[in-house]
XYZ file of C-alpha atoms in Angstrom:
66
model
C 133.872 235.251 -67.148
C 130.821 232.722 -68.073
C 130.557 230.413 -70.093
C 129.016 230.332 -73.488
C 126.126 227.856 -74.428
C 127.313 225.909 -77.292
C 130.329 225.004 -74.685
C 128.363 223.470 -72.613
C 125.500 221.806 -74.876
C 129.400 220.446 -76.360
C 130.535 219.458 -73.145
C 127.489 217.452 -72.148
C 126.970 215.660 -75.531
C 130.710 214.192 -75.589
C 129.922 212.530 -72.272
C 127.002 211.554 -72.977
C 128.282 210.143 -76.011
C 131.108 208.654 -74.036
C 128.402 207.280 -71.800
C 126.343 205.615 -74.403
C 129.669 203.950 -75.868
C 130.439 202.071 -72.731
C 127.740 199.422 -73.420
C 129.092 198.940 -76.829
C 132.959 198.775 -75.828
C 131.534 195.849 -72.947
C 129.753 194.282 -75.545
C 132.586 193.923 -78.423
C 135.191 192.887 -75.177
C 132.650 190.238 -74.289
C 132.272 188.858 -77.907
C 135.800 188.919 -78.341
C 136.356 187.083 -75.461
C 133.486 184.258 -75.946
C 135.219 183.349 -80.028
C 138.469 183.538 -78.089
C 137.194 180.518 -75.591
C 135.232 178.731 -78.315
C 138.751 178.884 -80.651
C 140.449 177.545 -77.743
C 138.221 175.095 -76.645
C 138.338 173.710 -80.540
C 142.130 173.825 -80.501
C 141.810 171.211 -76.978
C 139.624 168.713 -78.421
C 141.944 168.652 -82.188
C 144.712 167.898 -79.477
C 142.782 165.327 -77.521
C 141.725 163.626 -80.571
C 145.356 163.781 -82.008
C 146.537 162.025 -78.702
C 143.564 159.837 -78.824
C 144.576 158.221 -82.101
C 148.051 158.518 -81.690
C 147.950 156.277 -78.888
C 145.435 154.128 -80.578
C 147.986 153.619 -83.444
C 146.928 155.909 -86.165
C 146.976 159.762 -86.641
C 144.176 161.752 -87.589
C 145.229 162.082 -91.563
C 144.949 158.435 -92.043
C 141.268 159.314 -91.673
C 141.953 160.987 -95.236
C 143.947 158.172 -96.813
C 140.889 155.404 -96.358
């Protein structure tokens, strides 16, 4: 029994569509990943400068109350 045409021609454009979507899916994981450092690398130095000026005898709203 063969195979019809349009099958095929179907066949080969979902993987290649599949194909060119790998890129893409890389691209958004890396993104994602890169604001997820940055967020957490923001988070560390809020908490270092907390510690910072709790150990220096003032908290960081008393920057707000001068």
């Amino acid at each position: 029994m063969p195979i019809d045409a349009t099958v095929i021609v179907a066949g080969v454009s979902v993987v290649g569509m599949a194909v060119a979507a790998i890129p893409t899916v890389a691209d958004a994981l890396d993104r994602r990943a890169r604001r997820n450092a940055g967020i957490d690398l923001m988070d560390q130095a809020q908490k270092f400068d907390f510690a910072r000026d709790s150990i220096a005898g003032r908290e960081s709203s008393a920057w707000d109350e001068r």
